[in-house]
């Protein structure tokens, strides 16, 4: 049977066989294989508003979905009716494999795509394009580590995403801990978030050396642009020269029940006319007696806009407790302090001023029938001070300043 026929036969079997969940890997001879993997996760949510919602910008471009401001810089808002909704919780499908070169070295590849199992919806949902999630190609050595080219989670994002038990749901921590979530972005399409999957990323992952591992990465300068003069007759505004690119670093120590990490990321020239934005965080997680994991993160985000700086200190704590072998209790709590600095701009969900702090609490339980199937329920609540508008990062609620919506969710997940 030739390669195309084998691949077709395998895909057909995976679609119709319940046993396909047990083994979704196809051998292509002795030196290569292909694996199909994914997650289908949906939740029925009841969204309750406490206040108004902002009017989103519907103009195609980087600001699409963001708040529209009046001439005084205030949100244009409207009444927000509470309602139920069905929301995708980051369903994905992917293909990955390797080609053995010798006993130490192999070629690796992955193509991963989002899958809107609810049919789509939301203000900042990534487009349904092929390979819009972790996708790339590289070389992997047991002795020297991995070099990877593609669009991928940055090392900074990777360092702590596993600390959040709600990371793939509406109740995730990124609204605060990343200043939004960039599912598939670059320095032009999303110049704010520090929880991002970056286009055109080159990475190195070290091997495990007595529990220590390092990842670092940088992107290419494909969005470099010269200064643009205004052309009124073509409706083109003036723009400064820009060369947005980033550097991202993760260092991790993991031995037994302990995981500890330090991460740093710098965004150079992401803010038009500005300087360097920086994120730095430390985190640790520990399993007590194999039944309760406690994790915590401290983070500081710093932006250099054209009109001044913008800063926020943030903290996060989570608890995962095994009630039984199949039942989990999960809690996540993020706190974003007062936003300060001289800049008057809105960057992501941050604008400097008094009463600009925010929080998000997510708490619930999950029952795992087996490795593939789980059902879950949780309650997630935002807490925004008068001049804060932090939002739930995956499935938006578009809160106006000072509005603090909440959701109750009931969902299911199948992994394969």
mmCIF file of C-alpha atoms in Angstrom:
data_model
loop_
_atom_site.group_PDB
_atom_site.id
_atom_site.type_symbol
_atom_site.label_atom_id
_atom_site.label_comp_id
_atom_site.label_asym_id
_atom_site.label_seq_id
_atom_site.Cartn_x
_atom_site.Cartn_y
_atom_site.Cartn_z
ATOM 1 C CA UNK A 1 0.000 0.000 0.000
ATOM 2 C CA UNK A 2 1.531 3.388 -0.952
ATOM 3 C CA UNK A 3 1.843 6.374 1.428
ATOM 4 C CA UNK A 4 -1.310 8.189 0.235
ATOM 5 C CA UNK A 5 -3.449 5.069 0.511
ATOM 6 C CA UNK A 6 -2.084 4.287 3.990
ATOM 7 C CA UNK A 7 -2.788 7.823 5.205
ATOM 8 C CA UNK A 8 -6.348 7.708 3.791
ATOM 9 C CA UNK A 9 -7.014 4.329 5.373
ATOM 10 C CA UNK A 10 -5.721 5.518 8.730
ATOM 11 C CA UNK A 11 -7.810 8.712 8.670
ATOM 12 C CA UNK A 12 -10.946 6.767 7.763
ATOM 13 C CA UNK A 13 -10.350 4.291 10.558
ATOM 14 C CA UNK A 14 -9.801 7.130 13.057
ATOM 15 C CA UNK A 15 -13.143 8.643 12.096
ATOM 16 C CA UNK A 16 -15.264 5.528 12.494
ATOM 17 C CA UNK A 17 -13.520 3.454 15.153
ATOM 18 C CA UNK A 18 -14.139 4.116 18.831
ATOM 19 C CA UNK A 19 -10.849 2.360 19.495
ATOM 20 C CA UNK A 20 -8.989 5.021 17.519
ATOM 21 C CA UNK A 21 -8.789 7.187 20.666
ATOM 22 C CA UNK A 22 -6.424 4.624 22.168
ATOM 23 C CA UNK A 23 -3.785 4.915 19.416
ATOM 24 C CA UNK A 24 -3.851 7.690 16.821
ATOM 25 C CA UNK A 25 -0.281 7.143 15.587
ATOM 26 C CA UNK A 26 0.530 5.742 12.166
ATOM 27 C CA UNK A 27 3.963 4.278 11.430
ATOM 28 C CA UNK A 28 5.480 5.227 8.077
ATOM 29 C CA UNK A 29 8.119 2.534 8.057
ATOM 30 C CA UNK A 30 10.724 2.121 10.795
ATOM 31 C CA UNK A 31 11.966 5.729 10.774
ATOM 32 C CA UNK A 32 8.896 7.989 10.647
ATOM 33 C CA UNK A 33 5.423 8.324 12.099
ATOM 34 C CA UNK A 34 2.367 10.598 12.045
ATOM 35 C CA UNK A 35 0.017 11.237 14.973
ATOM 36 C CA UNK A 36 -3.447 12.791 14.874
ATOM 37 C CA UNK A 37 -4.428 14.484 18.133
ATOM 38 C CA UNK A 38 -6.879 17.056 19.384
ATOM 39 C CA UNK A 39 -9.483 18.267 21.820
ATOM 40 C CA UNK A 40 -13.176 19.022 21.439
ATOM 41 C CA UNK A 41 -14.349 21.184 24.341
ATOM 42 C CA UNK A 42 -17.618 23.100 24.623
ATOM 43 C CA UNK A 43 -19.534 24.720 27.461
ATOM 44 C CA UNK A 44 -23.023 26.084 27.942
ATOM 45 C CA UNK A 45 -22.569 29.434 29.705
ATOM 46 C CA UNK A 46 -24.922 31.841 31.412
ATOM 47 C CA UNK A 47 -23.407 35.320 31.195
ATOM 48 C CA UNK A 48 -24.578 37.815 33.786
ATOM 49 C CA UNK A 49 -23.732 41.506 33.478
ATOM 50 C CA UNK A 50 -23.379 43.992 36.303
ATOM 51 C CA UNK A 51 -23.351 47.225 34.335
ATOM 52 C CA UNK A 52 -22.898 48.030 30.650
ATOM 53 C CA UNK A 53 -20.794 46.663 27.807
ATOM 54 C CA UNK A 54 -18.597 48.653 25.444
ATOM 55 C CA UNK A 55 -19.446 49.084 21.764
ATOM 56 C CA UNK A 56 -16.826 47.102 19.779
ATOM 57 C CA UNK A 57 -15.007 48.441 16.730
ATOM 58 C CA UNK A 58 -16.188 46.494 13.671
ATOM 59 C CA UNK A 59 -13.608 47.979 11.305
ATOM 60 C CA UNK A 60 -11.281 45.272 9.901
ATOM 61 C CA UNK A 61 -7.783 45.702 11.332
ATOM 62 C CA UNK A 62 -5.806 45.541 14.594
ATOM 63 C CA UNK A 63 -8.512 47.404 16.563
ATOM 64 C CA UNK A 64 -11.373 45.149 15.487
ATOM 65 C CA UNK A 65 -13.303 44.047 18.570
ATOM 66 C CA UNK A 66 -11.746 46.724 20.786
ATOM 67 C CA UNK A 67 -13.722 49.456 22.529
ATOM 68 C CA UNK A 68 -14.791 52.558 20.596
ATOM 69 C CA UNK A 69 -13.933 55.780 22.434
ATOM 70 C CA UNK A 70 -15.588 59.180 22.303
ATOM 71 C CA UNK A 71 -13.668 62.431 21.768
ATOM 72 C CA UNK A 72 -12.880 62.597 25.503
ATOM 73 C CA UNK A 73 -11.362 59.134 25.563
ATOM 74 C CA UNK A 74 -14.327 57.499 27.320
ATOM 75 C CA UNK A 75 -15.896 54.191 26.342
ATOM 76 C CA UNK A 76 -19.014 54.349 24.197
ATOM 77 C CA UNK A 77 -21.195 51.822 26.006
ATOM 78 C CA UNK A 78 -24.624 50.297 25.792
ATOM 79 C CA UNK A 79 -26.955 48.270 27.986
ATOM 80 C CA UNK A 80 -25.827 44.670 28.359
ATOM 81 C CA UNK A 81 -28.562 42.025 28.731
ATOM 82 C CA UNK A 82 -27.662 38.864 30.606
ATOM 83 C CA UNK A 83 -28.035 35.792 28.388
ATOM 84 C CA UNK A 84 -27.052 32.183 27.789
ATOM 85 C CA UNK A 85 -24.580 31.141 25.120
ATOM 86 C CA UNK A 86 -22.737 28.082 23.841
ATOM 87 C CA UNK A 87 -19.007 28.722 23.670
ATOM 88 C CA UNK A 88 -16.069 26.836 22.247
ATOM 89 C CA UNK A 89 -13.332 26.327 24.850
ATOM 90 C CA UNK A 90 -10.289 26.126 22.583
ATOM 91 C CA UNK A 91 -11.078 22.990 20.637
ATOM 92 C CA UNK A 92 -8.142 21.982 18.434
ATOM 93 C CA UNK A 93 -7.060 19.376 15.912
ATOM 94 C CA UNK A 94 -3.453 18.659 15.046
ATOM 95 C CA UNK A 95 -1.037 16.446 13.169
ATOM 96 C CA UNK A 96 2.554 15.851 14.266
ATOM 97 C CA UNK A 97 5.339 13.447 13.544
ATOM 98 C CA UNK A 98 9.034 12.786 13.299
ATOM 99 C CA UNK A 99 11.581 11.375 10.888
ATOM 100 C CA UNK A 100 14.516 9.517 12.444
ATOM 101 C CA UNK A 101 17.923 10.549 11.105
ATOM 102 C CA UNK A 102 20.147 8.546 13.485
ATOM 103 C CA UNK A 103 20.145 7.289 17.072
ATOM 104 C CA UNK A 104 20.303 10.868 18.427
ATOM 105 C CA UNK A 105 18.822 13.157 15.796
ATOM 106 C CA UNK A 106 15.369 13.349 14.222
ATOM 107 C CA UNK A 107 13.331 15.806 12.214
ATOM 108 C CA UNK A 108 10.104 16.968 13.910
ATOM 109 C CA UNK A 109 7.007 18.752 12.621
ATOM 110 C CA UNK A 110 3.538 19.770 13.755
ATOM 111 C CA UNK A 111 0.466 21.349 12.154
ATOM 112 C CA UNK A 112 -2.193 22.456 14.659
ATOM 113 C CA UNK A 113 -5.431 24.316 13.971
ATOM 114 C CA UNK A 114 -8.252 25.771 16.031
ATOM 115 C CA UNK A 115 -11.662 24.166 15.608
ATOM 116 C CA UNK A 116 -14.726 26.285 16.431
ATOM 117 C CA UNK A 117 -16.951 23.431 17.548
ATOM 118 C CA UNK A 118 -19.690 25.945 18.414
ATOM 119 C CA UNK A 119 -19.719 27.441 14.917
ATOM 120 C CA UNK A 120 -17.751 30.532 15.986
ATOM 121 C CA UNK A 121 -18.454 33.698 17.941
ATOM 122 C CA UNK A 122 -16.759 36.339 20.060
ATOM 123 C CA UNK A 123 -14.890 39.570 19.478
ATOM 124 C CA UNK A 124 -11.276 38.368 19.346
ATOM 125 C CA UNK A 125 -11.643 34.770 18.139
ATOM 126 C CA UNK A 126 -8.716 33.692 15.896
ATOM 127 C CA UNK A 127 -9.617 33.111 12.283
ATOM 128 C CA UNK A 128 -10.370 29.518 11.293
ATOM 129 C CA UNK A 129 -7.280 29.086 9.151
ATOM 130 C CA UNK A 130 -5.078 26.052 8.745
ATOM 131 C CA UNK A 131 -2.084 25.928 11.139
ATOM 132 C CA UNK A 132 -3.165 28.958 13.213
ATOM 133 C CA UNK A 133 -1.964 27.285 16.428
ATOM 134 C CA UNK A 134 1.386 25.678 17.398
ATOM 135 C CA UNK A 135 2.837 24.718 14.018
ATOM 136 C CA UNK A 136 6.377 24.326 12.814
ATOM 137 C CA UNK A 137 9.298 22.175 11.735
ATOM 138 C CA UNK A 138 12.682 21.536 13.288
ATOM 139 C CA UNK A 139 15.435 19.220 14.449
ATOM 140 C CA UNK A 140 15.486 17.419 17.796
ATOM 141 C CA UNK A 141 18.540 15.920 19.499
ATOM 142 C CA UNK A 142 18.406 14.005 22.765
ATOM 143 C CA UNK A 143 21.878 15.333 23.553
ATOM 144 C CA UNK A 144 21.724 18.945 22.336
ATOM 145 C CA UNK A 145 18.019 19.919 22.379
ATOM 146 C CA UNK A 146 15.555 21.147 19.787
ATOM 147 C CA UNK A 147 15.596 23.940 17.198
ATOM 148 C CA UNK A 148 12.127 24.870 15.928
ATOM 149 C CA UNK A 149 10.847 27.237 13.227
ATOM 150 C CA UNK A 150 7.180 28.249 13.023
ATOM 151 C CA UNK A 151 4.247 29.892 14.775
ATOM 152 C CA UNK A 152 4.265 28.793 18.416
ATOM 153 C CA UNK A 153 3.583 29.692 22.034
ATOM 154 C CA UNK A 154 6.431 31.898 23.205
ATOM 155 C CA UNK A 155 8.710 30.485 25.939
ATOM 156 C CA UNK A 156 7.379 33.219 28.264
ATOM 157 C CA UNK A 157 3.810 31.996 27.746
ATOM 158 C CA UNK A 158 4.804 28.342 28.024
ATOM 159 C CA UNK A 159 6.528 28.836 31.380
ATOM 160 C CA UNK A 160 3.317 29.139 33.444
ATOM 161 C CA UNK A 161 0.299 28.259 31.294
ATOM 162 C CA UNK A 162 0.125 24.880 33.027
ATOM 163 C CA UNK A 163 -0.314 26.609 36.408
ATOM 164 C CA UNK A 164 -3.824 27.687 35.372
ATOM 165 C CA UNK A 165 -6.365 24.823 35.603
ATOM 166 C CA UNK A 166 -8.790 26.941 33.518
ATOM 167 C CA UNK A 167 -6.319 27.873 30.770
ATOM 168 C CA UNK A 168 -8.415 26.454 27.900
ATOM 169 C CA UNK A 169 -11.724 27.886 29.157
ATOM 170 C CA UNK A 170 -13.503 31.225 29.456
ATOM 171 C CA UNK A 171 -12.315 31.421 33.083
ATOM 172 C CA UNK A 172 -8.608 31.524 32.170
ATOM 173 C CA UNK A 173 -6.070 33.842 33.812
ATOM 174 C CA UNK A 174 -4.803 35.642 30.675
ATOM 175 C CA UNK A 175 -7.147 38.627 30.903
ATOM 176 C CA UNK A 176 -4.972 39.794 33.787
ATOM 177 C CA UNK A 177 -1.794 37.694 33.689
ATOM 178 C CA UNK A 178 -1.150 38.279 29.978
ATOM 179 C CA UNK A 179 -3.043 41.547 29.439
ATOM 180 C CA UNK A 180 -5.203 39.597 27.018
ATOM 181 C CA UNK A 181 -4.638 36.467 24.964
ATOM 182 C CA UNK A 182 -2.956 36.489 21.558
ATOM 183 C CA UNK A 183 -3.934 33.173 19.972
ATOM 184 C CA UNK A 184 -2.147 33.842 16.657
ATOM 185 C CA UNK A 185 -0.444 37.250 16.483
ATOM 186 C CA UNK A 186 2.589 39.384 15.728
ATOM 187 C CA UNK A 187 3.843 42.786 16.883
ATOM 188 C CA UNK A 188 1.449 44.659 14.572
ATOM 189 C CA UNK A 189 -1.749 42.628 14.972
ATOM 190 C CA UNK A 190 -1.436 42.516 18.794
ATOM 191 C CA UNK A 191 1.150 44.833 20.389
ATOM 192 C CA UNK A 192 -0.190 44.404 23.951
ATOM 193 C CA UNK A 193 -0.444 40.841 25.192
ATOM 194 C CA UNK A 194 2.315 38.833 26.878
ATOM 195 C CA UNK A 195 0.355 35.583 26.546
ATOM 196 C CA UNK A 196 0.853 34.990 22.861
ATOM 197 C CA UNK A 197 1.431 32.579 20.020
ATOM 198 C CA UNK A 198 3.908 34.456 17.850
ATOM 199 C CA UNK A 199 4.221 34.264 14.074
ATOM 200 C CA UNK A 200 7.633 33.673 12.485
ATOM 201 C CA UNK A 201 9.214 32.414 15.722
ATOM 202 C CA UNK A 202 12.625 30.712 15.950
ATOM 203 C CA UNK A 203 13.189 28.750 19.159
ATOM 204 C CA UNK A 204 15.740 26.603 20.992
ATOM 205 C CA UNK A 205 14.669 24.124 23.697
ATOM 206 C CA UNK A 206 17.436 22.661 25.814
ATOM 207 C CA UNK A 207 17.485 19.041 26.990
ATOM 208 C CA UNK A 208 16.708 18.283 30.640
ATOM 209 C CA UNK A 209 19.917 18.700 32.681
ATOM 210 C CA UNK A 210 19.331 17.483 36.237
ATOM 211 C CA UNK A 211 15.877 19.075 36.259
ATOM 212 C CA UNK A 212 16.881 22.337 34.568
ATOM 213 C CA UNK A 213 15.489 23.268 31.161
ATOM 214 C CA UNK A 214 15.710 26.450 29.090
ATOM 215 C CA UNK A 215 13.693 27.738 26.170
ATOM 216 C CA UNK A 216 14.421 30.933 24.273
ATOM 217 C CA UNK A 217 13.070 32.360 21.069
ATOM 218 C CA UNK A 218 12.967 35.399 18.814
ATOM 219 C CA UNK A 219 10.888 36.412 15.825
ATOM 220 C CA UNK A 220 11.972 37.740 12.466
ATOM 221 C CA UNK A 221 11.710 41.367 11.313
ATOM 222 C CA UNK A 222 9.065 40.807 8.637
ATOM 223 C CA UNK A 223 6.962 43.737 9.908
ATOM 224 C CA UNK A 224 9.770 46.274 9.671
ATOM 225 C CA UNK A 225 8.523 49.448 7.932
ATOM 226 C CA UNK A 226 9.912 52.851 7.032
ATOM 227 C CA UNK A 227 8.243 56.087 8.117
ATOM 228 C CA UNK A 228 5.021 56.814 6.236
ATOM 229 C CA UNK A 229 4.052 60.345 5.221
ATOM 230 C CA UNK A 230 0.398 61.312 5.253
ATOM 231 C CA UNK A 231 -1.465 61.024 1.917
ATOM 232 C CA UNK A 232 -4.865 62.659 2.594
ATOM 233 C CA UNK A 233 -6.256 61.988 -0.874
ATOM 234 C CA UNK A 234 -5.768 58.239 -0.264
ATOM 235 C CA UNK A 235 -6.956 58.425 3.348
ATOM 236 C CA UNK A 236 -3.485 57.347 4.568
ATOM 237 C CA UNK A 237 -2.226 58.789 7.840
ATOM 238 C CA UNK A 238 1.371 59.491 8.828
ATOM 239 C CA UNK A 239 3.182 56.716 10.696
ATOM 240 C CA UNK A 240 6.650 56.505 12.292
ATOM 241 C CA UNK A 241 9.255 53.964 11.261
ATOM 242 C CA UNK A 242 8.712 50.673 13.067
ATOM 243 C CA UNK A 243 10.640 47.430 13.522
ATOM 244 C CA UNK A 244 8.613 45.265 15.925
ATOM 245 C CA UNK A 245 10.269 42.084 17.171
ATOM 246 C CA UNK A 246 10.577 40.143 20.425
ATOM 247 C CA UNK A 247 12.908 38.035 22.535
ATOM 248 C CA UNK A 248 11.469 35.467 24.939
ATOM 249 C CA UNK A 249 13.134 33.356 27.665
ATOM 250 C CA UNK A 250 11.934 30.579 29.974
ATOM 251 C CA UNK A 251 14.021 28.816 32.620
ATOM 252 C CA UNK A 252 12.448 25.931 34.517
ATOM 253 C CA UNK A 253 13.509 23.605 37.332
ATOM 254 C CA UNK A 254 11.358 20.525 37.811
ATOM 255 C CA UNK A 255 12.137 17.667 40.170
ATOM 256 C CA UNK A 256 9.512 15.405 41.716
ATOM 257 C CA UNK A 257 6.499 17.413 42.939
ATOM 258 C CA UNK A 258 8.212 20.819 42.438
ATOM 259 C CA UNK A 259 8.120 23.046 39.362
ATOM 260 C CA UNK A 260 9.740 26.492 39.548
ATOM 261 C CA UNK A 261 10.245 28.987 36.739
ATOM 262 C CA UNK A 262 11.651 32.402 35.822
ATOM 263 C CA UNK A 263 10.671 34.002 32.518
ATOM 264 C CA UNK A 264 11.424 37.243 30.699
ATOM 265 C CA UNK A 265 10.141 38.692 27.426
ATOM 266 C CA UNK A 266 10.950 41.923 25.631
ATOM 267 C CA UNK A 267 8.846 43.477 22.864
ATOM 268 C CA UNK A 268 10.894 45.974 20.892
ATOM 269 C CA UNK A 269 9.076 48.776 19.099
ATOM 270 C CA UNK A 270 5.642 47.157 19.424
ATOM 271 C CA UNK A 271 4.054 50.501 20.405
ATOM 272 C CA UNK A 272 4.190 52.938 17.438
ATOM 273 C CA UNK A 273 6.785 55.574 18.249
ATOM 274 C CA UNK A 274 7.572 53.853 21.546
ATOM 275 C CA UNK A 275 10.448 51.854 22.991
ATOM 276 C CA UNK A 276 10.731 48.439 24.603
ATOM 277 C CA UNK A 277 7.956 46.644 26.506
ATOM 278 C CA UNK A 278 9.002 44.087 29.111
ATOM 279 C CA UNK A 279 7.376 41.256 31.014
ATOM 280 C CA UNK A 280 9.075 39.439 33.897
ATOM 281 C CA UNK A 281 7.634 36.732 36.137
ATOM 282 C CA UNK A 282 8.535 34.079 38.666
ATOM 283 C CA UNK A 283 6.355 31.093 39.505
ATOM 284 C CA UNK A 284 6.286 27.860 41.433
ATOM 285 C CA UNK A 285 3.949 24.878 41.746
ATOM 286 C CA UNK A 286 4.065 21.986 44.213
ATOM 287 C CA UNK A 287 2.101 18.742 44.581
ATOM 288 C CA UNK A 288 1.399 17.919 48.217
ATOM 289 C CA UNK A 289 1.123 14.156 48.811
ATOM 290 C CA UNK A 290 0.217 13.755 45.142
ATOM 291 C CA UNK A 291 -3.333 14.975 45.775
ATOM 292 C CA UNK A 292 -3.200 18.792 46.044
ATOM 293 C CA UNK A 293 -1.251 21.154 43.824
ATOM 294 C CA UNK A 294 -0.736 24.788 44.795
ATOM 295 C CA UNK A 295 0.754 27.194 42.232
ATOM 296 C CA UNK A 296 1.609 30.896 42.341
ATOM 297 C CA UNK A 297 2.964 33.584 40.004
ATOM 298 C CA UNK A 298 4.255 37.132 40.470
ATOM 299 C CA UNK A 299 4.521 39.254 37.326
ATOM 300 C CA UNK A 300 5.269 42.816 36.226
ATOM 301 C CA UNK A 301 4.358 44.248 32.808
ATOM 302 C CA UNK A 302 5.995 47.459 31.596
ATOM 303 C CA UNK A 303 5.149 49.328 28.374
ATOM 304 C CA UNK A 304 6.982 52.227 26.712
ATOM 305 C CA UNK A 305 4.431 54.077 24.581
ATOM 306 C CA UNK A 306 5.151 57.209 22.557
ATOM 307 C CA UNK A 307 3.681 59.419 25.312
ATOM 308 C CA UNK A 308 5.188 57.653 28.342
ATOM 309 C CA UNK A 309 5.297 54.475 30.384
ATOM 310 C CA UNK A 310 2.528 52.145 31.566
ATOM 311 C CA UNK A 311 3.002 49.549 34.350
ATOM 312 C CA UNK A 312 1.064 46.945 36.300
ATOM 313 C CA UNK A 313 2.043 44.387 38.961
ATOM 314 C CA UNK A 314 0.075 41.134 38.916
ATOM 315 C CA UNK A 315 -0.284 37.972 40.998
ATOM 316 C CA UNK A 316 -1.948 34.610 40.563
ATOM 317 C CA UNK A 317 -2.650 31.572 42.744
ATOM 318 C CA UNK A 318 -4.341 28.281 41.857
ATOM 319 C CA UNK A 319 -5.327 25.092 43.666
ATOM 320 C CA UNK A 320 -6.089 21.695 42.135
ATOM 321 C CA UNK A 321 -7.286 19.027 44.560
ATOM 322 C CA UNK A 322 -8.065 15.381 43.754
ATOM 323 C CA UNK A 323 -11.314 14.702 45.599
ATOM 324 C CA UNK A 324 -11.224 11.168 44.217
ATOM 325 C CA UNK A 325 -9.207 9.530 41.440
ATOM 326 C CA UNK A 326 -11.766 10.838 38.944
ATOM 327 C CA UNK A 327 -12.992 14.068 40.563
ATOM 328 C CA UNK A 328 -11.085 17.354 40.737
ATOM 329 C CA UNK A 329 -11.674 20.634 42.553
ATOM 330 C CA UNK A 330 -10.121 23.620 40.726
ATOM 331 C CA UNK A 331 -9.622 27.235 41.792
ATOM 332 C CA UNK A 332 -7.822 30.120 40.115
ATOM 333 C CA UNK A 333 -7.505 33.704 41.371
ATOM 334 C CA UNK A 334 -5.697 36.520 39.532
ATOM 335 C CA UNK A 335 -5.100 40.062 40.777
ATOM 336 C CA UNK A 336 -4.012 43.034 38.682
ATOM 337 C CA UNK A 337 -2.852 46.044 40.720
ATOM 338 C CA UNK A 338 -3.353 49.732 39.994
ATOM 339 C CA UNK A 339 -2.143 50.701 36.529
ATOM 340 C CA UNK A 340 0.339 53.576 36.727
ATOM 341 C CA UNK A 341 2.517 55.600 34.400
ATOM 342 C CA UNK A 342 2.525 58.802 32.349
ATOM 343 C CA UNK A 343 0.980 57.350 29.186
ATOM 344 C CA UNK A 344 -2.657 58.228 28.474
ATOM 345 C CA UNK A 345 -3.081 55.386 25.985
ATOM 346 C CA UNK A 346 -5.089 52.201 26.363
ATOM 347 C CA UNK A 347 -2.769 49.235 25.802
ATOM 348 C CA UNK A 348 -4.658 45.972 25.779
ATOM 349 C CA UNK A 349 -6.848 46.119 28.904
ATOM 350 C CA UNK A 350 -4.636 48.648 30.707
ATOM 351 C CA UNK A 351 -5.075 52.405 31.134
ATOM 352 C CA UNK A 352 -3.260 54.324 33.861
ATOM 353 C CA UNK A 353 -5.222 56.109 36.558
ATOM 354 C CA UNK A 354 -6.928 55.714 39.916
ATOM 355 C CA UNK A 355 -9.330 52.804 40.564
ATOM 356 C CA UNK A 356 -7.794 50.780 37.700
ATOM 357 C CA UNK A 357 -7.246 47.461 39.525
ATOM 358 C CA UNK A 358 -9.028 44.228 38.593
ATOM 359 C CA UNK A 359 -9.423 40.598 39.667
ATOM 360 C CA UNK A 360 -10.791 37.357 38.287
ATOM 361 C CA UNK A 361 -11.932 34.315 40.263
ATOM 362 C CA UNK A 362 -12.699 30.903 38.751
ATOM 363 C CA UNK A 363 -13.821 27.935 40.838
ATOM 364 C CA UNK A 364 -15.430 24.608 39.950
ATOM 365 C CA UNK A 365 -15.220 20.833 39.713
ATOM 366 C CA UNK A 366 -14.444 18.287 37.001
ATOM 367 C CA UNK A 367 -15.290 14.590 36.648
ATOM 368 C CA UNK A 368 -12.996 12.503 34.465
ATOM 369 C CA UNK A 369 -14.659 9.358 33.150
ATOM 370 C CA UNK A 370 -11.347 8.264 31.626
ATOM 371 C CA UNK A 371 -8.320 9.766 29.858
ATOM 372 C CA UNK A 372 -10.462 10.886 26.938
ATOM 373 C CA UNK A 373 -13.771 12.133 28.382
ATOM 374 C CA UNK A 374 -14.491 14.672 31.130
ATOM 375 C CA UNK A 375 -17.396 16.889 32.189
ATOM 376 C CA UNK A 376 -16.983 20.075 34.200
ATOM 377 C CA UNK A 377 -18.760 23.019 35.739
ATOM 378 C CA UNK A 378 -17.336 26.278 37.035
ATOM 379 C CA UNK A 379 -18.178 29.811 38.099
ATOM 380 C CA UNK A 380 -16.009 32.691 36.899
ATOM 381 C CA UNK A 381 -16.348 36.285 38.077
ATOM 382 C CA UNK A 382 -14.501 39.464 37.123
ATOM 383 C CA UNK A 383 -14.013 42.349 39.561
ATOM 384 C CA UNK A 384 -13.283 45.692 37.907
ATOM 385 C CA UNK A 385 -12.795 48.944 39.783
ATOM 386 C CA UNK A 386 -14.387 52.103 38.385
ATOM 387 C CA UNK A 387 -11.721 52.720 35.736
ATOM 388 C CA UNK A 388 -10.890 49.091 34.919
ATOM 389 C CA UNK A 389 -12.351 46.940 32.134
ATOM 390 C CA UNK A 390 -10.497 43.630 32.344
ATOM 391 C CA UNK A 391 -12.291 40.980 30.289
ATOM 392 C CA UNK A 392 -12.429 37.199 30.139
ATOM 393 C CA UNK A 393 -9.761 36.477 27.532
ATOM 394 C CA UNK A 394 -11.010 33.531 25.442
ATOM 395 C CA UNK A 395 -14.741 34.234 25.146
ATOM 396 C CA UNK A 396 -15.197 37.992 25.462
ATOM 397 C CA UNK A 397 -17.860 39.785 27.480
ATOM 398 C CA UNK A 398 -16.854 43.347 26.419
ATOM 399 C CA UNK A 399 -17.322 45.078 29.807
ATOM 400 C CA UNK A 400 -17.545 48.856 29.958
ATOM 401 C CA UNK A 401 -15.425 50.686 32.526
ATOM 402 C CA UNK A 402 -16.323 49.412 35.999
ATOM 403 C CA UNK A 403 -18.544 46.575 34.748
ATOM 404 C CA UNK A 404 -17.886 43.130 36.289
ATOM 405 C CA UNK A 405 -19.657 40.317 34.427
ATOM 406 C CA UNK A 406 -19.695 36.677 35.565
ATOM 407 C CA UNK A 407 -20.469 33.300 34.006
ATOM 408 C CA UNK A 408 -21.683 29.893 35.136
ATOM 409 C CA UNK A 409 -20.516 27.151 32.776
ATOM 410 C CA UNK A 410 -21.360 23.501 32.211
ATOM 411 C CA UNK A 411 -19.280 21.685 29.637
ATOM 412 C CA UNK A 412 -17.615 18.565 28.321
ATOM 413 C CA UNK A 413 -14.236 17.706 26.816
ATOM 414 C CA UNK A 414 -13.045 14.820 24.667
ATOM 415 C CA UNK A 415 -9.302 14.494 24.031
ATOM 416 C CA UNK A 416 -7.723 12.200 21.461
#
